[in-house]
Coordinates of C-alpha atoms in Angstrom, one line a residue:
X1 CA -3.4 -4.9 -22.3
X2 CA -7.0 -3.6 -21.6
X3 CA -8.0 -0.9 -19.8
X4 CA -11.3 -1.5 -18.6
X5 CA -13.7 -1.5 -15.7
X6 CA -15.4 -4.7 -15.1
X7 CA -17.7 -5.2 -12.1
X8 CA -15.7 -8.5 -10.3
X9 CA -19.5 -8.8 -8.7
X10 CA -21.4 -9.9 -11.8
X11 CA -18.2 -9.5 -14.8
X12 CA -20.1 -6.9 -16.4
X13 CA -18.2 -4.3 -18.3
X14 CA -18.4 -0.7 -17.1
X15 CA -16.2 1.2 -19.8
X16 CA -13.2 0.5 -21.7
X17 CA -10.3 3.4 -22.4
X18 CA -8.2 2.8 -25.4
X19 CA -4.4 3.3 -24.3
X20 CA -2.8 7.1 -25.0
X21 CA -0.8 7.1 -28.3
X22 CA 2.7 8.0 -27.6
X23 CA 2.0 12.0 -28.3
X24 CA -0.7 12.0 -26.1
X25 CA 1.5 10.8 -23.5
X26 CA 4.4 13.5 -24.5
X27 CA 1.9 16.3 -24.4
X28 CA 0.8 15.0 -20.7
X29 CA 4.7 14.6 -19.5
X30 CA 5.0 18.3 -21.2
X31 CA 2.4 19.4 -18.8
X32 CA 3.6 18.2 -16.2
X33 CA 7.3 19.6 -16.5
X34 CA 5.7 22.9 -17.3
X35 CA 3.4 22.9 -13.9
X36 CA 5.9 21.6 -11.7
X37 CA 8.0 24.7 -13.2
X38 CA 5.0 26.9 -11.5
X39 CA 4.2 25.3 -8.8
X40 CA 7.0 24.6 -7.2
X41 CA 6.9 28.3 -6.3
X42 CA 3.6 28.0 -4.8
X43 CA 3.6 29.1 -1.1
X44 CA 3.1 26.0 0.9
X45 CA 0.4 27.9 2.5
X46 CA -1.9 28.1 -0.3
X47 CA -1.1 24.2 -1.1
X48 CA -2.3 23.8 2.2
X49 CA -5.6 25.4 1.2
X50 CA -6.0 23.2 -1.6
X51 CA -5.2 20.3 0.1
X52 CA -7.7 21.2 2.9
X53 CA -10.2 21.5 0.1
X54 CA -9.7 18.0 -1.2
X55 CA -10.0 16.5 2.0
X56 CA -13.4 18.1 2.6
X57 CA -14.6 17.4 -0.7
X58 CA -13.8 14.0 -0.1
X59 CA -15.5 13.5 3.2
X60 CA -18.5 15.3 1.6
X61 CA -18.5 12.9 -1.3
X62 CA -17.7 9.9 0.6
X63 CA -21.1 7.7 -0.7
X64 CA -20.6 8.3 -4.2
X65 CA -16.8 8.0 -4.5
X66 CA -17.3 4.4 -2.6
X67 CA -19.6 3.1 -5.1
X68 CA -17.1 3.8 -7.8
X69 CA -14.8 1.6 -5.8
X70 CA -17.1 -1.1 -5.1
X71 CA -18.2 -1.5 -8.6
X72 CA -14.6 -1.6 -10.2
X73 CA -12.9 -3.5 -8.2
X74 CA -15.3 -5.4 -5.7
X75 CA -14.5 -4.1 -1.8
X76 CA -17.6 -4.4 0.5
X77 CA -19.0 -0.5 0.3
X78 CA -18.3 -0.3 3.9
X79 CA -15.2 -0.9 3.7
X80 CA -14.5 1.8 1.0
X81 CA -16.2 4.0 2.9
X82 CA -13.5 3.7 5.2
X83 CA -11.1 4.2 2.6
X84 CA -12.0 7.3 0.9
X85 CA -12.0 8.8 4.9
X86 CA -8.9 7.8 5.3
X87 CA -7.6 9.5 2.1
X88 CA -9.0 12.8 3.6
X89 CA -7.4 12.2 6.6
X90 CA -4.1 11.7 4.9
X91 CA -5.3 15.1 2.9
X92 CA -5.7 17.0 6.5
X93 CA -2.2 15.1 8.0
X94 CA -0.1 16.9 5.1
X95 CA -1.8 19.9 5.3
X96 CA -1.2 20.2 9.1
X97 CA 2.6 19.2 9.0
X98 CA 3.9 19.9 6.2
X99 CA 5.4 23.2 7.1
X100 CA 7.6 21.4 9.9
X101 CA 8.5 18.5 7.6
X102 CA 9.7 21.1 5.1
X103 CA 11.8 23.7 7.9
X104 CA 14.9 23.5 7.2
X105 CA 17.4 21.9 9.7
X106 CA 20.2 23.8 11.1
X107 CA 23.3 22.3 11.2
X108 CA 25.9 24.6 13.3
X109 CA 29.4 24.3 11.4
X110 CA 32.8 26.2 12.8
X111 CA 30.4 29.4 13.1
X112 CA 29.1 29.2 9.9
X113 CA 25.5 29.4 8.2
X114 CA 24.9 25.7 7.5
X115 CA 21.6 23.8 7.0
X116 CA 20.0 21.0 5.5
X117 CA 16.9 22.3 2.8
X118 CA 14.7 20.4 1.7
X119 CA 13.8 20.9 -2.1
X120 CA 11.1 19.1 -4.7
X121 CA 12.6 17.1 -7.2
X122 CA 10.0 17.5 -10.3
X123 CA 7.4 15.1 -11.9
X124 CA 7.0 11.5 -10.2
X125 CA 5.5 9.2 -11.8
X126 CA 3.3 7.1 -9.3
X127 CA 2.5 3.1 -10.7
X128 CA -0.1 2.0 -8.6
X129 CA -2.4 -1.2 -7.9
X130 CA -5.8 -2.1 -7.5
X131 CA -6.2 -3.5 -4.3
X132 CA -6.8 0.1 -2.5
X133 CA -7.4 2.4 -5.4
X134 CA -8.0 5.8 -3.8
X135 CA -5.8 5.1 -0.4
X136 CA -2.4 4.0 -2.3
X137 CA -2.8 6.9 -4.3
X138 CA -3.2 9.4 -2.2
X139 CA -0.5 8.1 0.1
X140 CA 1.9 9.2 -2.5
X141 CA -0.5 12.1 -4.3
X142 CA -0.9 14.5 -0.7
X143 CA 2.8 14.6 0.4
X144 CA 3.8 14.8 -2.8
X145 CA 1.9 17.4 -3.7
X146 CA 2.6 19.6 -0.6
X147 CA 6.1 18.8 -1.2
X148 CA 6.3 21.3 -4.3
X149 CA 6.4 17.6 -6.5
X150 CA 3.6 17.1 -9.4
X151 CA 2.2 13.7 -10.3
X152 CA 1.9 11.5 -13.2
X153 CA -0.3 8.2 -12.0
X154 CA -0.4 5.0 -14.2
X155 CA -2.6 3.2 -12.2
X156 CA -4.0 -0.7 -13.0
X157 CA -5.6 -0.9 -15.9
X158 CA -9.1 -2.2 -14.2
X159 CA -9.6 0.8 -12.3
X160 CA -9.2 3.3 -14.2
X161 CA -12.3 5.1 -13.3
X162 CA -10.8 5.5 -9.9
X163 CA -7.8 6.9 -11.8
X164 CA -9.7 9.5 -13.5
X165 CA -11.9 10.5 -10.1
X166 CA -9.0 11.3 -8.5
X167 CA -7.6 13.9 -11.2
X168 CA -10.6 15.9 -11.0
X169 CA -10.9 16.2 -7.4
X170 CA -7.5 17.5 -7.4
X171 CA -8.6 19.7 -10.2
X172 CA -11.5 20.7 -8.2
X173 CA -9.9 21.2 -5.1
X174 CA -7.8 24.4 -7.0
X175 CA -4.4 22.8 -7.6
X176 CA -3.1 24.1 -10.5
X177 CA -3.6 22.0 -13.9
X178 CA -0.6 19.7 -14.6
X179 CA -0.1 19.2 -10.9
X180 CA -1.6 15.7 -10.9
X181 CA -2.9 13.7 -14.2
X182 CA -3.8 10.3 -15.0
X183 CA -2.5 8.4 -18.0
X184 CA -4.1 5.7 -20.0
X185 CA -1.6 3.8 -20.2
X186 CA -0.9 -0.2 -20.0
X187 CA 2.2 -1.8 -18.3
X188 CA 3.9 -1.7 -21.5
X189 CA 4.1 1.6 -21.9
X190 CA 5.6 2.4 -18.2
X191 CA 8.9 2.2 -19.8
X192 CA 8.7 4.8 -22.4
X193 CA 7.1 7.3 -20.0
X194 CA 10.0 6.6 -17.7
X195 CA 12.6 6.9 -19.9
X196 CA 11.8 10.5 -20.6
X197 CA 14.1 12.8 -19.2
X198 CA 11.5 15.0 -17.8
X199 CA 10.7 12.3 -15.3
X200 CA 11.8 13.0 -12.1
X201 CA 11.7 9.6 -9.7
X202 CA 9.2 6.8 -9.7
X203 CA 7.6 5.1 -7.3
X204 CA 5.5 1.6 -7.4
X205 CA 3.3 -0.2 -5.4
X206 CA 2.3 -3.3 -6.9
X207 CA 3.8 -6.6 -8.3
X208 CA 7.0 -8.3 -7.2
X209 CA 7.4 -8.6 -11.3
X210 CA 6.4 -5.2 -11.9
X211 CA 8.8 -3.5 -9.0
X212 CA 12.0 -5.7 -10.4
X213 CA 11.2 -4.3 -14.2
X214 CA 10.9 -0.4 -12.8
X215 CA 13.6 -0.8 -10.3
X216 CA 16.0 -2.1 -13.0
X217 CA 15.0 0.7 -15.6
X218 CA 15.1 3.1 -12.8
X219 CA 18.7 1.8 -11.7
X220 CA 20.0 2.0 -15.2
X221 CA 18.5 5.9 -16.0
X222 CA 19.7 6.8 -12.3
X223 CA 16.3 8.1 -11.4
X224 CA 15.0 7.5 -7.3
X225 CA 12.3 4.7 -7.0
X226 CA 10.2 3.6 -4.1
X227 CA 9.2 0.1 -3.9
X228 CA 6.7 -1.3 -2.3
X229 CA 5.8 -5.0 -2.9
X230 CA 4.3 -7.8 -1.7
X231 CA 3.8 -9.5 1.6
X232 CA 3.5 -12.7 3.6
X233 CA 3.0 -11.0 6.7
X234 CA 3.4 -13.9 10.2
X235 CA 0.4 -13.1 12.8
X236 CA 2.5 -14.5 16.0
X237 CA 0.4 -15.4 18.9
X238 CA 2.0 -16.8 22.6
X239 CA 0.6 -18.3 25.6
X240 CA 0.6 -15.0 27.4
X241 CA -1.9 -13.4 24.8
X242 CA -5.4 -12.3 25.5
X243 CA -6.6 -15.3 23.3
X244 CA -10.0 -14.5 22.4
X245 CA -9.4 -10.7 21.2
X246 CA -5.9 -12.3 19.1
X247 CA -8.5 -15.0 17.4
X248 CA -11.1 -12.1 16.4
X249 CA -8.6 -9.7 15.0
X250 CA -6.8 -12.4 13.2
X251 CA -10.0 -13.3 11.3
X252 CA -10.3 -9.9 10.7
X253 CA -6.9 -9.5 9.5
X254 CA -6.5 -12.5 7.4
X255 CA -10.4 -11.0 5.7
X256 CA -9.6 -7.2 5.9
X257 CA -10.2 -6.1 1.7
X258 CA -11.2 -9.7 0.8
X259 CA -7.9 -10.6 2.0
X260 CA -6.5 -8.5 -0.7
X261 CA -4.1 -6.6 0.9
X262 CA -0.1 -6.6 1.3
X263 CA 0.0 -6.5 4.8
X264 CA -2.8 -8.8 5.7
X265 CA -1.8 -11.4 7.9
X266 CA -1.1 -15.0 6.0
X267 CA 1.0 -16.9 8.1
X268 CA -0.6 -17.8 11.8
X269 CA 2.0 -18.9 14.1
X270 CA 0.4 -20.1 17.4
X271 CA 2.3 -21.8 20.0
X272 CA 1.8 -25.5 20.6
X273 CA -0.1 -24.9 24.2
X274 CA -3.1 -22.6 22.6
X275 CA -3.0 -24.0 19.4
X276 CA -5.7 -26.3 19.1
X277 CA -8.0 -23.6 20.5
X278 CA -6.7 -20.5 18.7
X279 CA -7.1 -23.4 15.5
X280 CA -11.0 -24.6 16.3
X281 CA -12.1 -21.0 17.0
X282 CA -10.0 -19.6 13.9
X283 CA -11.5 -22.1 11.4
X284 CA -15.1 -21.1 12.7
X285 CA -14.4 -17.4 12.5
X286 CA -13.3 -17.6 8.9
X287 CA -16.5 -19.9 8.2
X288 CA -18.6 -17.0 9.7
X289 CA -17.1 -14.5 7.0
X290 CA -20.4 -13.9 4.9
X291 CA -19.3 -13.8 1.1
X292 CA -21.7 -12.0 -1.0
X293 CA -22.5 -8.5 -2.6
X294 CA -20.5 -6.1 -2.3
X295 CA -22.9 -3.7 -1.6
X296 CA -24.8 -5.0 1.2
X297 CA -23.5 -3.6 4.3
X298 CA -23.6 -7.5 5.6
X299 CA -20.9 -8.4 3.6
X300 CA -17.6 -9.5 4.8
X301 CA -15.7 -10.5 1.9
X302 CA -16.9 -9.5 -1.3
X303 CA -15.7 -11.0 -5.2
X304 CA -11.6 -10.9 -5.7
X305 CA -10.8 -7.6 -8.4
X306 CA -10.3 -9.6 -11.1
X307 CA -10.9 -13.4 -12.5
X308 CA -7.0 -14.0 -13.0
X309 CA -6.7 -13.7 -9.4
X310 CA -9.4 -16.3 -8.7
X311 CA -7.8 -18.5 -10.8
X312 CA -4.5 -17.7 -9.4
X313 CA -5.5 -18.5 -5.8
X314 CA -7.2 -21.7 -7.0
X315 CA -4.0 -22.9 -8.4
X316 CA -2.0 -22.3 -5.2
X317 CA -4.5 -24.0 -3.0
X318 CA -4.4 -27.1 -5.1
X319 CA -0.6 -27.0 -5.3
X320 CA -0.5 -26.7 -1.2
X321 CA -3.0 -29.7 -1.1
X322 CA -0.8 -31.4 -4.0
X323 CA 2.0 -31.1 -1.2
X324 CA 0.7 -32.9 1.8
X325 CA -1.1 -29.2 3.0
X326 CA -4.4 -30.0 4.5
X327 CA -7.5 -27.9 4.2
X328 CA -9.5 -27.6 7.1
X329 CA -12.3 -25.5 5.2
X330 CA -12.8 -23.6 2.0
X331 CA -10.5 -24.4 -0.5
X332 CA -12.8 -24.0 -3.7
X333 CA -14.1 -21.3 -6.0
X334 CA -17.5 -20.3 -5.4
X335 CA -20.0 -21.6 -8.1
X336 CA -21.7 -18.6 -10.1
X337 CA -21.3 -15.3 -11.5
X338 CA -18.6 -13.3 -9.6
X339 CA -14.9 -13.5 -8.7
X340 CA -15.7 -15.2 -5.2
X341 CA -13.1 -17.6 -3.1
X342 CA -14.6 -19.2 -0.5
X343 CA -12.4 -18.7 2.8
X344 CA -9.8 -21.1 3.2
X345 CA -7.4 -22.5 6.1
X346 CA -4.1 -24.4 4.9
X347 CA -2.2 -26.7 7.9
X348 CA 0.6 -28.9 7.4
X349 CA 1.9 -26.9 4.6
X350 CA 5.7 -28.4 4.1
X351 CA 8.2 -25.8 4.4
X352 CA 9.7 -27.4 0.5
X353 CA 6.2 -26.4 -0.9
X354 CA 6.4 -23.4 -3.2
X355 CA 3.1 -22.0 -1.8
X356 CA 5.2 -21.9 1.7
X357 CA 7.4 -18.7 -0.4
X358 CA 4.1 -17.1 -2.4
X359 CA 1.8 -14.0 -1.1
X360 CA -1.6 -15.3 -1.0
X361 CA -3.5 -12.5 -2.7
X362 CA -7.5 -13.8 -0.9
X363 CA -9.1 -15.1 2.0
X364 CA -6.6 -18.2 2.6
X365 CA -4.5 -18.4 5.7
X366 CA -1.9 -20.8 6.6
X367 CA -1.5 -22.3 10.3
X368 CA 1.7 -23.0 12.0
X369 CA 2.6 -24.4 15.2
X370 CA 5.7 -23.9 17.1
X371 CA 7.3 -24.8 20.7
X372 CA 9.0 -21.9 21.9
X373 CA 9.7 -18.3 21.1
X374 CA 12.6 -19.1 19.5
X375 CA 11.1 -21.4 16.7
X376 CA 8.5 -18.4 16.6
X377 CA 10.9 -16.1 14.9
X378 CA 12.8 -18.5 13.2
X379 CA 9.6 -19.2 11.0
X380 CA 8.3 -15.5 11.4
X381 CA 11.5 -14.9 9.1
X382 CA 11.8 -17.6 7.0
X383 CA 9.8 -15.9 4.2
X384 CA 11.7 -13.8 1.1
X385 CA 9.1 -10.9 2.0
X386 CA 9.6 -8.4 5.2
X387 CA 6.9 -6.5 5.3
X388 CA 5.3 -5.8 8.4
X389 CA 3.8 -8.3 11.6
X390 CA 1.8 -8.5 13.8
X391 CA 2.6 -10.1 17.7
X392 CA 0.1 -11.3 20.6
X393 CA 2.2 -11.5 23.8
X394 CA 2.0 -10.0 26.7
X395 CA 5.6 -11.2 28.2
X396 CA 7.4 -7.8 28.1
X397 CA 10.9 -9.8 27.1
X398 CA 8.9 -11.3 24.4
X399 CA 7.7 -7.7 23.4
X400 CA 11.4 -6.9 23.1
X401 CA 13.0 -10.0 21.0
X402 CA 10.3 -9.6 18.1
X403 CA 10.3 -6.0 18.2
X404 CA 14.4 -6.6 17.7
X405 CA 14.7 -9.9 15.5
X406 CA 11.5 -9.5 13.3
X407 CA 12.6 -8.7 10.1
X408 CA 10.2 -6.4 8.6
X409 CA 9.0 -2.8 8.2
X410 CA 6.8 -2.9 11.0
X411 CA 6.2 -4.9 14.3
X412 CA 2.5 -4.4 15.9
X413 CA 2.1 -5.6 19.3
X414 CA -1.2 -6.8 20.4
X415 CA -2.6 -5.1 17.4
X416 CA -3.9 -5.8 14.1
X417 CA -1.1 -4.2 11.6
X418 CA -2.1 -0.9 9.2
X419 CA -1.2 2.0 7.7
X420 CA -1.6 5.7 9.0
X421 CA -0.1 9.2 7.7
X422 CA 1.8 9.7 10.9
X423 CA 3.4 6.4 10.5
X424 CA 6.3 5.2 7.9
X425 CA 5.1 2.5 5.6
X426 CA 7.2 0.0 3.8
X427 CA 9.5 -3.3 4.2
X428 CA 12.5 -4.8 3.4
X429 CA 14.1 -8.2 1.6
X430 CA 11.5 -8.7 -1.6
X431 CA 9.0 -6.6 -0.1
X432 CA 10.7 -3.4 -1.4
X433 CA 12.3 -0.2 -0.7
X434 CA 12.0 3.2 0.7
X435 CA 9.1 4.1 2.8
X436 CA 6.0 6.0 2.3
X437 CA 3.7 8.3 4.6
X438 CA 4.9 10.4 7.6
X439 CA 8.1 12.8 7.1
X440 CA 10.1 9.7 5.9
X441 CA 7.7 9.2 3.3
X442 CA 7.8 12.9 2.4
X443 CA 11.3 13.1 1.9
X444 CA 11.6 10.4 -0.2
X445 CA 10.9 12.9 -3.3
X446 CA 12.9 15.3 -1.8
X447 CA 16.6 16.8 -2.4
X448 CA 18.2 16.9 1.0
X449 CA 20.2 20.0 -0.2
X450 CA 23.1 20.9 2.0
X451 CA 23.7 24.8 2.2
X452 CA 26.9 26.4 3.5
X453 CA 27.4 30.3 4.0
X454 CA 31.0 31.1 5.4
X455 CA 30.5 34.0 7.6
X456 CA 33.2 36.8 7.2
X457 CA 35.8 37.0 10.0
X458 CA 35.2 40.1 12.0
X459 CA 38.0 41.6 12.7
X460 CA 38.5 43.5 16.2
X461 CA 40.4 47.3 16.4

């Protein structure tokens, strides 16, 4: 597979790596066991220093790390602006907490010393996707690194500029080399670097296909992995809800990152009193999306990351349509150069259709209407992903059964679902395993070590 940057704006080719040869890739693994060797050592306050550093360095270079991310994998600039912030933020959130994630927790046994430590496991190798090139990096990179962990980071093979600008900030920000390197790598050889006993744990963002084929090596080598996957995240909405605020954040959520994004919402689950509102005023906001260049602060929805996913989406629209799905606008390629999809709204689309299972990876949503609260959740859950949701109701007891019966990762009520430092991230079912960000995601690298010290009797004259 190639590993090149291609502008999804125009297709123009940026730069093309040629893959590492496997003694390349031994020498990087090699480095990496030899810093993590040093650095776990490292106080954690002078980590925190360096992780200070990279989050200023990244607020001060906010313009020019954004363009990289536009130009490689197409996101509106404003919107990878907001990205790159909230990669320092993550930066600053690690920093800050880290020493109390890390304190070890006493555990009071029959008058002995006993406590719970918490220790680094070694190198982690990090697979990650395209969609948010410097955020689902640094969500595993900073608590990794404050963790006393170092990082090997095989990201997609069309951005790997992104890949290599994150290396040398970390360089730059004074952790210690090794600590963190990107490898030139394709898919294929994910399973050689993993099978190398100096590889710690792996975690992977990405791919349903591309978390079952690590899993299963991982399994088999008994190594930790974190998965997390896809999404066909319900946006529930009730008679209670504030309608007109629901309608403009589920536009926006069905849109945010072209609609590339795991947990932006794809199934819209209206009850039957609002829905022919919540449906007229949805289709228009979508139509009010402005598709264009990516670099125009104007831009909504900029070209999809690569022309496979174009192609990909056009197949599952026709397929729904094939079924008896209805499209109520969009629905077609856009004419020209660029990976653009115009934005789409599926109704009717029978449960028995095989786009009713799939992750919609653009700006297509689906529409559902139900009758009660009950069928709600029924369809909420009838999806092989559990991701996260997000639930527009303000009927307390309502509040209270989707909180409970969801079956997901995360529940959002009366707000648009998203990731933040101080919150765990992941799902469960097909959408994966484990959690990233917060302490959870923290310890997930981590060796909960259990430490007894029997304390002497004393005996009494």
């Amino acid at each position: 597979m190639a590993i090149e940057s291609i502008n999804p704006a125009n297709g123009k080719l940026l730069r093309h790596f040629d893959p590492l040869e496997d003694e390349a890739i031994r020498q990087k693994i090699g480095l990496a066991a030899e810093a993590f060797e040093a650095y776990q050592s490292v106080p954690l306050e002078h980590r925190a220093l360096c992780m200070r550093k990279l989050a200023s360095i990244l607020e001060h270079e906010t313009e020019d790390l954004a363009i990289i991310i536009t130009e490689e994998m197409g996101k509106p600039l404003h919107t990878a602006r907001q990205e790159v912030l909230k990669c320092a933020a993550a930066c600053r959130y690690y920093a800050e907490n880290a020493a109390r994630i890390l304190t070890p927790e006493p555990i009071p046994i029959d008058g002995n010393d006993s406590y719970v430590r918490w220790d680094p496991l070694g190198v982690v190798l990090a697979v990650m996707p395209w969609n948010f090139p410097f955020w689902q990096v640094f969500r595993f990179l900073a608590p990794a690194l404050m963790a006393g962990n170092v990082g090997l980071l095989k990201h997609s093979s069309n951005v790997p500029q992104c890949a290599l600008t994150i290396e040398a900030l970390v360089r730059r920000a004074g952790f210690p080399r090794g600590t963190f390197q990107a490898l030139m790598i394709d898919s294929r050889q994910v399973e050689s670097v993993l099978n190398d006993e100096r590889i710690a744990a792996v975690t992977v963002t990405g791919s349903e296909p591309a978390g079952r084929a690590v899993a299963a090596q991982a399994g088999w080598l008994i190594k930790k992995s974190v998965l997390e996957l896809g999404g066909s995240d319900p946006f529930i909405v009730m008679p209670s809800a504030d309608l007109g605020l629901a309608i403009e954040t589920a536009v926006r959520a069905r849109c945010v990152n072209s609609g590339q994004s795991c947990i932006a919402a794809k199934r819209f689950i209206v009850a039957d009193e609002i829905y022919d509102e919540f449906e007229s005023r949805f289709v228009a906001g979508m139509e009010s999306m402005h598709v264009g260049d990516p670099m125009k602060d104007t831009t909504d929805i900029g070209p999809l990351a690569t022309a496979s996913i174009v192609d990909e989406l056009e197949t599952q629209v026709k397929a729904a349509a094939s079924a008896g799905a209805r499209i109520l606008t969009g629905g077609e390629r856009m004419v020209g150069e660029g990976n653009y999809f115009e934005p789409t709204v599926l109704v009717d689309v029978p449960r028995t259709s095989v786009v009713y299972r799939e992750e919609l990876f653009g700006p297509v949503a689906m529409l559902f209407r139900v009758t009660n609260l009950d069928e709600a959740i029924r369809l909420a859950n009838d999806t092989p992903f559990g991701l996260s949701a997000s639930v527009w109701t303000h009927d307390s007891n309502e509040q209270q059964r989707f909180s409970r019966e969801l079956q997901c990762g995360a529940v959002f009520v009366n707000a648009m679902v998203a990731s933040d430092p101080r919150l765990p991230f992941g799902g469960i079912k097909r959408s994966g395993y484990g959690r990233e960000l917060s302490a959870a995601g923290m310890r997930e690298f981590l060796n909960s070590k259990t430490v007894v010290i029997a304390q002497p009797d004393i005996q009494h004259p």
